[in-house]
């Protein structure tokens, strides 16, 4: 599969598609239903979380803040009850989409990691929404689908932001080693990601799955969508949709320490 480049408008378009898909998924859902992939959350909690994130990110993008701002500082208000939860979510999605599309992607502002730009946020909101749409579908007993091009970009994104998530996922610091390498391979998408553990952290890169490949100690293989969900902790080792091989301890170390 030829992977087309992503730009600001494409990320904004894709984020809007996923915002609408999430709203459609939860439109008739029981708000009290548990969300197994977000332990302790109900469907209402999931909707409230995502709607709050939309208002938080949209508020920061509008003011192009150079520092992280809190929800209270931005005046974020939450739905007061079940009757207005879905309209509240929809309004947050519309407002976020407008803020993202109006932003200059090269504008300097706070984002995860150093050298933050406003262009970070459409991509982040695309994948935040896609993963949580999958959470909602799994909670409803459905099998989620993720377009291959979104999944490939999502694998790139999660491996990129992993290092910046240490503040709230400290186990990521355990992803160190002496050159051991894992491969996450999506043959149908023509992509293979090589993740190498080093004494001071890790490196990763994407390579052509049809090529000879880098020597690795462990591999997880599947469709791009299933790899994407695996890297976000929504698929587990041993899932029949994934094929794993090689150093079992290395695979276990990844699973135990990579969750964000």
PDB file of C-alpha atoms in Angstrom:
ATOM      1  CA  UNK A   1       0.000   0.000   0.000  1.00  0.00           C
ATOM      2  CA  UNK A   2       1.393   3.403  -0.991  1.00  0.00           C
ATOM      3  CA  UNK A   3       1.157   5.677   2.029  1.00  0.00           C
ATOM      4  CA  UNK A   4       0.122   9.189   1.016  1.00  0.00           C
ATOM      5  CA  UNK A   5       1.691  12.075   2.939  1.00  0.00           C
ATOM      6  CA  UNK A   6      -0.356  13.785   5.603  1.00  0.00           C
ATOM      7  CA  UNK A   7      -0.686  17.547   5.893  1.00  0.00           C
ATOM      8  CA  UNK A   8      -2.619  19.894   8.176  1.00  0.00           C
ATOM      9  CA  UNK A   9      -5.832  19.828   6.138  1.00  0.00           C
ATOM     10  CA  UNK A  10      -5.810  16.061   5.832  1.00  0.00           C
ATOM     11  CA  UNK A  11      -5.394  15.648   9.589  1.00  0.00           C
ATOM     12  CA  UNK A  12      -8.242  18.103  10.181  1.00  0.00           C
ATOM     13  CA  UNK A  13     -10.470  16.261   7.699  1.00  0.00           C
ATOM     14  CA  UNK A  14      -9.712  12.876   9.247  1.00  0.00           C
ATOM     15  CA  UNK A  15     -10.246  14.185  12.783  1.00  0.00           C
ATOM     16  CA  UNK A  16     -13.683  15.510  11.804  1.00  0.00           C
ATOM     17  CA  UNK A  17     -14.599  12.125  10.314  1.00  0.00           C
ATOM     18  CA  UNK A  18     -13.638  10.382  13.552  1.00  0.00           C
ATOM     19  CA  UNK A  19     -15.448  12.926  15.748  1.00  0.00           C
ATOM     20  CA  UNK A  20     -18.627  12.230  13.769  1.00  0.00           C
ATOM     21  CA  UNK A  21     -18.016   8.463  13.920  1.00  0.00           C
ATOM     22  CA  UNK A  22     -17.626   8.569  17.706  1.00  0.00           C
ATOM     23  CA  UNK A  23     -20.848  10.572  18.065  1.00  0.00           C
ATOM     24  CA  UNK A  24     -22.697   8.066  15.872  1.00  0.00           C
ATOM     25  CA  UNK A  25     -21.278   5.116  17.825  1.00  0.00           C
ATOM     26  CA  UNK A  26     -22.498   6.411  21.191  1.00  0.00           C
ATOM     27  CA  UNK A  27     -25.758   7.943  19.929  1.00  0.00           C
ATOM     28  CA  UNK A  28     -27.982   5.193  21.326  1.00  0.00           C
ATOM     29  CA  UNK A  29     -25.571   3.574  23.784  1.00  0.00           C
ATOM     30  CA  UNK A  30     -26.468   2.927  27.409  1.00  0.00           C
ATOM     31  CA  UNK A  31     -24.530   5.616  29.261  1.00  0.00           C
ATOM     32  CA  UNK A  32     -24.137   3.291  32.253  1.00  0.00           C
ATOM     33  CA  UNK A  33     -22.506   0.525  30.212  1.00  0.00           C
ATOM     34  CA  UNK A  34     -18.918  -0.284  31.251  1.00  0.00           C
ATOM     35  CA  UNK A  35     -16.021   0.329  28.867  1.00  0.00           C
ATOM     36  CA  UNK A  36     -13.712  -2.673  29.404  1.00  0.00           C
ATOM     37  CA  UNK A  37     -10.720  -1.127  27.621  1.00  0.00           C
ATOM     38  CA  UNK A  38     -10.893   1.885  29.979  1.00  0.00           C
ATOM     39  CA  UNK A  39     -11.192   0.097  33.345  1.00  0.00           C
ATOM     40  CA  UNK A  40     -13.576   1.777  35.753  1.00  0.00           C
ATOM     41  CA  UNK A  41     -15.169   3.970  33.101  1.00  0.00           C
ATOM     42  CA  UNK A  42     -18.754   3.957  31.912  1.00  0.00           C
ATOM     43  CA  UNK A  43     -19.857   5.077  28.455  1.00  0.00           C
ATOM     44  CA  UNK A  44     -20.795   8.429  30.004  1.00  0.00           C
ATOM     45  CA  UNK A  45     -17.279   8.761  31.421  1.00  0.00           C
ATOM     46  CA  UNK A  46     -15.786   8.083  27.990  1.00  0.00           C
ATOM     47  CA  UNK A  47     -17.974  10.726  26.331  1.00  0.00           C
ATOM     48  CA  UNK A  48     -17.244  13.217  29.101  1.00  0.00           C
ATOM     49  CA  UNK A  49     -13.493  12.593  28.862  1.00  0.00           C
ATOM     50  CA  UNK A  50     -13.348  13.130  25.116  1.00  0.00           C
ATOM     51  CA  UNK A  51     -15.622  16.168  25.170  1.00  0.00           C
ATOM     52  CA  UNK A  52     -13.459  17.697  27.896  1.00  0.00           C
ATOM     53  CA  UNK A  53     -10.271  17.021  25.944  1.00  0.00           C
ATOM     54  CA  UNK A  54     -11.812  18.712  22.893  1.00  0.00           C
ATOM     55  CA  UNK A  55     -12.563  21.868  24.874  1.00  0.00           C
ATOM     56  CA  UNK A  56      -9.136  21.838  26.507  1.00  0.00           C
ATOM     57  CA  UNK A  57      -7.193  21.412  23.266  1.00  0.00           C
ATOM     58  CA  UNK A  58      -9.432  23.774  21.311  1.00  0.00           C
ATOM     59  CA  UNK A  59      -8.996  26.437  23.971  1.00  0.00           C
ATOM     60  CA  UNK A  60      -5.209  26.170  23.921  1.00  0.00           C
ATOM     61  CA  UNK A  61      -5.045  26.194  20.123  1.00  0.00           C
ATOM     62  CA  UNK A  62      -7.201  29.325  19.941  1.00  0.00           C
ATOM     63  CA  UNK A  63      -4.885  31.320  22.197  1.00  0.00           C
ATOM     64  CA  UNK A  64      -1.729  29.655  20.814  1.00  0.00           C
ATOM     65  CA  UNK A  65      -0.477  29.237  24.359  1.00  0.00           C
ATOM     66  CA  UNK A  66       3.274  28.804  24.907  1.00  0.00           C
ATOM     67  CA  UNK A  67       2.605  26.880  28.137  1.00  0.00           C
ATOM     68  CA  UNK A  68       0.289  24.126  29.198  1.00  0.00           C
ATOM     69  CA  UNK A  69      -3.018  25.526  30.439  1.00  0.00           C
ATOM     70  CA  UNK A  70      -5.454  23.702  32.677  1.00  0.00           C
ATOM     71  CA  UNK A  71      -9.140  23.168  31.968  1.00  0.00           C
ATOM     72  CA  UNK A  72     -10.177  25.501  34.776  1.00  0.00           C
ATOM     73  CA  UNK A  73      -7.874  28.216  33.447  1.00  0.00           C
ATOM     74  CA  UNK A  74      -9.535  27.863  30.052  1.00  0.00           C
ATOM     75  CA  UNK A  75     -13.027  27.942  31.530  1.00  0.00           C
ATOM     76  CA  UNK A  76     -13.923  24.421  30.412  1.00  0.00           C
ATOM     77  CA  UNK A  77     -17.374  23.424  31.656  1.00  0.00           C
ATOM     78  CA  UNK A  78     -18.762  19.911  31.697  1.00  0.00           C
ATOM     79  CA  UNK A  79     -22.176  18.445  30.981  1.00  0.00           C
ATOM     80  CA  UNK A  80     -24.370  18.467  34.071  1.00  0.00           C
ATOM     81  CA  UNK A  81     -26.459  15.399  33.303  1.00  0.00           C
ATOM     82  CA  UNK A  82     -27.230  12.537  30.922  1.00  0.00           C
ATOM     83  CA  UNK A  83     -29.818  14.443  28.897  1.00  0.00           C
ATOM     84  CA  UNK A  84     -27.382  17.042  27.635  1.00  0.00           C
ATOM     85  CA  UNK A  85     -24.249  14.867  27.467  1.00  0.00           C
ATOM     86  CA  UNK A  86     -24.451  14.027  23.773  1.00  0.00           C
ATOM     87  CA  UNK A  87     -25.313  17.580  22.625  1.00  0.00           C
ATOM     88  CA  UNK A  88     -22.495  18.849  24.864  1.00  0.00           C
ATOM     89  CA  UNK A  89     -20.105  16.417  23.181  1.00  0.00           C
ATOM     90  CA  UNK A  90     -21.279  17.424  19.705  1.00  0.00           C
ATOM     91  CA  UNK A  91     -20.734  21.114  20.449  1.00  0.00           C
ATOM     92  CA  UNK A  92     -17.231  20.371  21.739  1.00  0.00           C
ATOM     93  CA  UNK A  93     -16.421  18.452  18.575  1.00  0.00           C
ATOM     94  CA  UNK A  94     -17.632  21.259  16.327  1.00  0.00           C
ATOM     95  CA  UNK A  95     -15.701  23.860  18.298  1.00  0.00           C
ATOM     96  CA  UNK A  96     -12.507  21.798  18.254  1.00  0.00           C
ATOM     97  CA  UNK A  97     -12.742  21.178  14.510  1.00  0.00           C
ATOM     98  CA  UNK A  98     -13.108  24.919  13.876  1.00  0.00           C
ATOM     99  CA  UNK A  99     -10.125  25.758  16.091  1.00  0.00           C
ATOM    100  CA  UNK A 100      -7.874  23.138  14.495  1.00  0.00           C
ATOM    101  CA  UNK A 101      -8.727  24.121  10.947  1.00  0.00           C
ATOM    102  CA  UNK A 102      -8.200  27.828  11.630  1.00  0.00           C
ATOM    103  CA  UNK A 103      -4.803  27.293  13.260  1.00  0.00           C
ATOM    104  CA  UNK A 104      -1.485  27.998  11.591  1.00  0.00           C
ATOM    105  CA  UNK A 105       0.165  24.565  11.860  1.00  0.00           C
ATOM    106  CA  UNK A 106       3.605  26.171  12.140  1.00  0.00           C
ATOM    107  CA  UNK A 107       2.652  28.472  15.022  1.00  0.00           C
ATOM    108  CA  UNK A 108       4.741  27.855  18.131  1.00  0.00           C
ATOM    109  CA  UNK A 109       2.673  26.699  21.100  1.00  0.00           C
ATOM    110  CA  UNK A 110       2.657  24.153  23.875  1.00  0.00           C
ATOM    111  CA  UNK A 111       2.462  20.537  22.780  1.00  0.00           C
ATOM    112  CA  UNK A 112       3.879  17.249  23.976  1.00  0.00           C
ATOM    113  CA  UNK A 113       7.669  17.301  23.859  1.00  0.00           C
ATOM    114  CA  UNK A 114       9.971  20.115  22.801  1.00  0.00           C
ATOM    115  CA  UNK A 115       9.529  22.493  19.884  1.00  0.00           C
ATOM    116  CA  UNK A 116       5.742  22.388  20.023  1.00  0.00           C
ATOM    117  CA  UNK A 117       3.646  23.550  17.078  1.00  0.00           C
ATOM    118  CA  UNK A 118      -0.091  23.941  16.586  1.00  0.00           C
ATOM    119  CA  UNK A 119       0.153  21.310  13.844  1.00  0.00           C
ATOM    120  CA  UNK A 120       0.714  18.678  16.535  1.00  0.00           C
ATOM    121  CA  UNK A 121      -2.898  18.855  17.679  1.00  0.00           C
ATOM    122  CA  UNK A 122      -4.978  17.811  14.631  1.00  0.00           C
ATOM    123  CA  UNK A 123      -2.965  14.603  14.453  1.00  0.00           C
ATOM    124  CA  UNK A 124      -3.218  14.025  18.208  1.00  0.00           C
ATOM    125  CA  UNK A 125      -6.985  14.610  18.177  1.00  0.00           C
ATOM    126  CA  UNK A 126      -7.416  12.278  15.200  1.00  0.00           C
ATOM    127  CA  UNK A 127      -5.827   9.420  17.091  1.00  0.00           C
ATOM    128  CA  UNK A 128      -7.291  10.323  20.491  1.00  0.00           C
ATOM    129  CA  UNK A 129     -10.725  10.123  18.902  1.00  0.00           C
ATOM    130  CA  UNK A 130     -10.048   7.008  16.831  1.00  0.00           C
ATOM    131  CA  UNK A 131      -8.824   5.006  19.817  1.00  0.00           C
ATOM    132  CA  UNK A 132     -11.766   6.076  21.964  1.00  0.00           C
ATOM    133  CA  UNK A 133     -14.222   5.362  19.139  1.00  0.00           C
ATOM    134  CA  UNK A 134     -12.760   1.850  19.135  1.00  0.00           C
ATOM    135  CA  UNK A 135     -13.214   1.718  22.926  1.00  0.00           C
ATOM    136  CA  UNK A 136     -16.894   2.552  22.493  1.00  0.00           C
ATOM    137  CA  UNK A 137     -17.368  -0.023  19.738  1.00  0.00           C
ATOM    138  CA  UNK A 138     -15.650  -2.746  21.750  1.00  0.00           C
ATOM    139  CA  UNK A 139     -17.876  -1.889  24.723  1.00  0.00           C
ATOM    140  CA  UNK A 140     -20.895  -2.368  22.458  1.00  0.00           C
ATOM    141  CA  UNK A 141     -19.645  -5.762  21.277  1.00  0.00           C
ATOM    142  CA  UNK A 142     -18.657  -4.532  17.838  1.00  0.00           C
ATOM    143  CA  UNK A 143     -15.425  -5.137  15.970  1.00  0.00           C
ATOM    144  CA  UNK A 144     -13.841  -1.736  15.301  1.00  0.00           C
ATOM    145  CA  UNK A 145     -12.401  -0.876  11.920  1.00  0.00           C
ATOM    146  CA  UNK A 146      -9.591   1.625  11.373  1.00  0.00           C
ATOM    147  CA  UNK A 147      -8.637   2.693   7.827  1.00  0.00           C
ATOM    148  CA  UNK A 148      -5.172   1.375   7.002  1.00  0.00           C
ATOM    149  CA  UNK A 149      -3.745   4.812   6.232  1.00  0.00           C
ATOM    150  CA  UNK A 150      -4.977   6.145   9.594  1.00  0.00           C
ATOM    151  CA  UNK A 151      -3.568   3.099  11.374  1.00  0.00           C
ATOM    152  CA  UNK A 152      -0.140   3.428   9.721  1.00  0.00           C
ATOM    153  CA  UNK A 153       0.056   7.088  10.697  1.00  0.00           C
ATOM    154  CA  UNK A 154      -1.194   6.160  14.156  1.00  0.00           C
ATOM    155  CA  UNK A 155       1.620   3.675  14.694  1.00  0.00           C
ATOM    156  CA  UNK A 156       4.070   6.395  13.669  1.00  0.00           C
ATOM    157  CA  UNK A 157       2.411   8.784  16.105  1.00  0.00           C
ATOM    158  CA  UNK A 158       2.326   6.523  19.141  1.00  0.00           C
ATOM    159  CA  UNK A 159       6.000   5.618  18.710  1.00  0.00           C
ATOM    160  CA  UNK A 160       6.806   9.323  18.327  1.00  0.00           C
ATOM    161  CA  UNK A 161       4.939  10.513  21.434  1.00  0.00           C
ATOM    162  CA  UNK A 162       5.892   7.575  23.639  1.00  0.00           C
ATOM    163  CA  UNK A 163       8.946   9.314  25.053  1.00  0.00           C
ATOM    164  CA  UNK A 164       6.978  12.477  25.871  1.00  0.00           C
ATOM    165  CA  UNK A 165       4.376  10.512  27.848  1.00  0.00           C
ATOM    166  CA  UNK A 166       6.776   9.562  30.670  1.00  0.00           C
ATOM    167  CA  UNK A 167       5.234  12.188  32.980  1.00  0.00           C
ATOM    168  CA  UNK A 168       1.992  10.196  33.224  1.00  0.00           C
ATOM    169  CA  UNK A 169       3.296   6.768  32.143  1.00  0.00           C
ATOM    170  CA  UNK A 170       6.586   6.392  34.067  1.00  0.00           C
ATOM    171  CA  UNK A 171       7.050   2.736  33.119  1.00  0.00           C
ATOM    172  CA  UNK A 172       8.126   3.916  29.677  1.00  0.00           C
ATOM    173  CA  UNK A 173      11.495   4.624  31.305  1.00  0.00           C
ATOM    174  CA  UNK A 174      11.917   0.834  31.553  1.00  0.00           C
ATOM    175  CA  UNK A 175      12.071   0.557  27.764  1.00  0.00           C
ATOM    176  CA  UNK A 176      15.857   0.393  27.716  1.00  0.00           C
ATOM    177  CA  UNK A 177      18.294  -2.291  26.693  1.00  0.00           C
ATOM    178  CA  UNK A 178      21.460  -3.203  24.875  1.00  0.00           C
ATOM    179  CA  UNK A 179      20.335  -3.080  21.278  1.00  0.00           C
ATOM    180  CA  UNK A 180      17.467  -5.577  21.407  1.00  0.00           C
ATOM    181  CA  UNK A 181      15.014  -4.858  18.604  1.00  0.00           C
ATOM    182  CA  UNK A 182      11.332  -5.534  18.065  1.00  0.00           C
ATOM    183  CA  UNK A 183       9.514  -5.395  14.739  1.00  0.00           C
ATOM    184  CA  UNK A 184       5.867  -4.438  14.365  1.00  0.00           C
ATOM    185  CA  UNK A 185       4.973  -5.622  10.879  1.00  0.00           C
ATOM    186  CA  UNK A 186       1.907  -4.920   8.730  1.00  0.00           C
ATOM    187  CA  UNK A 187       2.557  -6.762   5.435  1.00  0.00           C
ATOM    188  CA  UNK A 188      -0.681  -5.680   3.743  1.00  0.00           C
ATOM    189  CA  UNK A 189       0.179  -2.036   4.434  1.00  0.00           C
ATOM    190  CA  UNK A 190       3.780  -2.557   3.313  1.00  0.00           C
ATOM    191  CA  UNK A 191       5.127  -1.241   6.609  1.00  0.00           C
ATOM    192  CA  UNK A 192       7.465  -2.524   9.286  1.00  0.00           C
ATOM    193  CA  UNK A 193       8.425  -0.541  12.386  1.00  0.00           C
ATOM    194  CA  UNK A 194      11.732  -1.330  14.096  1.00  0.00           C
ATOM    195  CA  UNK A 195      11.901  -0.399  17.780  1.00  0.00           C
ATOM    196  CA  UNK A 196      15.388  -0.700  19.272  1.00  0.00           C
ATOM    197  CA  UNK A 197      16.107  -0.590  23.008  1.00  0.00           C
ATOM    198  CA  UNK A 198      19.270   1.287  23.988  1.00  0.00           C
ATOM    199  CA  UNK A 199      20.943   2.024  27.343  1.00  0.00           C
ATOM    200  CA  UNK A 200      19.616   5.597  27.308  1.00  0.00           C
ATOM    201  CA  UNK A 201      16.196   4.912  25.788  1.00  0.00           C
ATOM    202  CA  UNK A 202      15.177   3.754  22.341  1.00  0.00           C
ATOM    203  CA  UNK A 203      15.020   4.561  18.661  1.00  0.00           C
ATOM    204  CA  UNK A 204      12.445   3.602  16.067  1.00  0.00           C
ATOM    205  CA  UNK A 205      12.001   3.840  12.330  1.00  0.00           C
ATOM    206  CA  UNK A 206       9.588   2.634   9.694  1.00  0.00           C
ATOM    207  CA  UNK A 207      10.857   0.551   6.782  1.00  0.00           C
ATOM    208  CA  UNK A 208       9.386  -1.199   3.763  1.00  0.00           C
ATOM    209  CA  UNK A 209       7.877  -4.520   4.795  1.00  0.00           C
ATOM    210  CA  UNK A 210       8.765  -5.986   1.396  1.00  0.00           C
ATOM    211  CA  UNK A 211      12.473  -5.335   1.893  1.00  0.00           C
ATOM    212  CA  UNK A 212      15.024  -7.673   3.476  1.00  0.00           C
ATOM    213  CA  UNK A 213      14.317  -6.257   6.907  1.00  0.00           C
ATOM    214  CA  UNK A 214      16.429  -5.536   9.946  1.00  0.00           C
ATOM    215  CA  UNK A 215      17.475  -8.399  12.213  1.00  0.00           C
ATOM    216  CA  UNK A 216      15.266  -8.348  15.308  1.00  0.00           C
ATOM    217  CA  UNK A 217      14.759 -10.469  18.404  1.00  0.00           C
ATOM    218  CA  UNK A 218      10.946 -10.385  18.440  1.00  0.00           C
ATOM    219  CA  UNK A 219       8.107  -9.629  16.036  1.00  0.00           C
ATOM    220  CA  UNK A 220       4.427  -8.769  16.259  1.00  0.00           C
ATOM    221  CA  UNK A 221       2.631  -9.030  12.918  1.00  0.00           C
ATOM    222  CA  UNK A 222      -0.900  -8.249  11.805  1.00  0.00           C
ATOM    223  CA  UNK A 223      -3.055  -5.790   9.940  1.00  0.00           C
ATOM    224  CA  UNK A 224      -2.080  -2.161  10.480  1.00  0.00           C
ATOM    225  CA  UNK A 225      -5.321  -1.565  12.397  1.00  0.00           C
ATOM    226  CA  UNK A 226      -4.643  -4.425  14.799  1.00  0.00           C
ATOM    227  CA  UNK A 227      -1.055  -3.284  15.367  1.00  0.00           C
ATOM    228  CA  UNK A 228      -2.367   0.221  16.055  1.00  0.00           C
ATOM    229  CA  UNK A 229      -4.812  -1.118  18.638  1.00  0.00           C
ATOM    230  CA  UNK A 230      -2.091  -3.342  20.122  1.00  0.00           C
ATOM    231  CA  UNK A 231       0.252  -0.394  20.585  1.00  0.00           C
ATOM    232  CA  UNK A 232      -2.560   1.483  22.312  1.00  0.00           C
ATOM    233  CA  UNK A 233      -3.257  -1.478  24.603  1.00  0.00           C
ATOM    234  CA  UNK A 234      -6.553  -2.428  22.936  1.00  0.00           C
ATOM    235  CA  UNK A 235      -5.205  -5.736  21.634  1.00  0.00           C
ATOM    236  CA  UNK A 236      -3.097  -8.108  23.714  1.00  0.00           C
ATOM    237  CA  UNK A 237      -0.301 -10.524  22.922  1.00  0.00           C
ATOM    238  CA  UNK A 238      -1.978 -13.804  22.131  1.00  0.00           C
ATOM    239  CA  UNK A 239      -4.872 -12.145  20.319  1.00  0.00           C
ATOM    240  CA  UNK A 240      -5.682 -14.367  17.314  1.00  0.00           C
ATOM    241  CA  UNK A 241      -5.532 -11.347  15.009  1.00  0.00           C
ATOM    242  CA  UNK A 242      -1.851 -10.895  15.834  1.00  0.00           C
ATOM    243  CA  UNK A 243       1.071 -13.244  15.276  1.00  0.00           C
ATOM    244  CA  UNK A 244       3.987 -12.899  17.674  1.00  0.00           C
ATOM    245  CA  UNK A 245       7.324 -14.670  17.529  1.00  0.00           C
ATOM    246  CA  UNK A 246      10.801 -14.505  18.993  1.00  0.00           C
ATOM    247  CA  UNK A 247      11.936 -13.483  22.467  1.00  0.00           C
ATOM    248  CA  UNK A 248       8.876 -13.851  24.698  1.00  0.00           C
ATOM    249  CA  UNK A 249      10.497 -11.933  27.553  1.00  0.00           C
ATOM    250  CA  UNK A 250      11.202  -8.985  25.263  1.00  0.00           C
ATOM    251  CA  UNK A 251       7.608  -8.964  24.052  1.00  0.00           C
ATOM    252  CA  UNK A 252       6.371  -9.108  27.638  1.00  0.00           C
ATOM    253  CA  UNK A 253       8.666  -6.224  28.599  1.00  0.00           C
ATOM    254  CA  UNK A 254       7.172  -4.146  25.814  1.00  0.00           C
ATOM    255  CA  UNK A 255       3.591  -4.913  26.850  1.00  0.00           C
ATOM    256  CA  UNK A 256       4.241  -4.256  30.531  1.00  0.00           C
ATOM    257  CA  UNK A 257       5.956  -0.893  30.054  1.00  0.00           C
ATOM    258  CA  UNK A 258       4.587   0.772  26.926  1.00  0.00           C
ATOM    259  CA  UNK A 259       1.035   1.590  27.973  1.00  0.00           C
ATOM    260  CA  UNK A 260       0.037   5.261  27.817  1.00  0.00           C
TER     261      UNK A 260
END
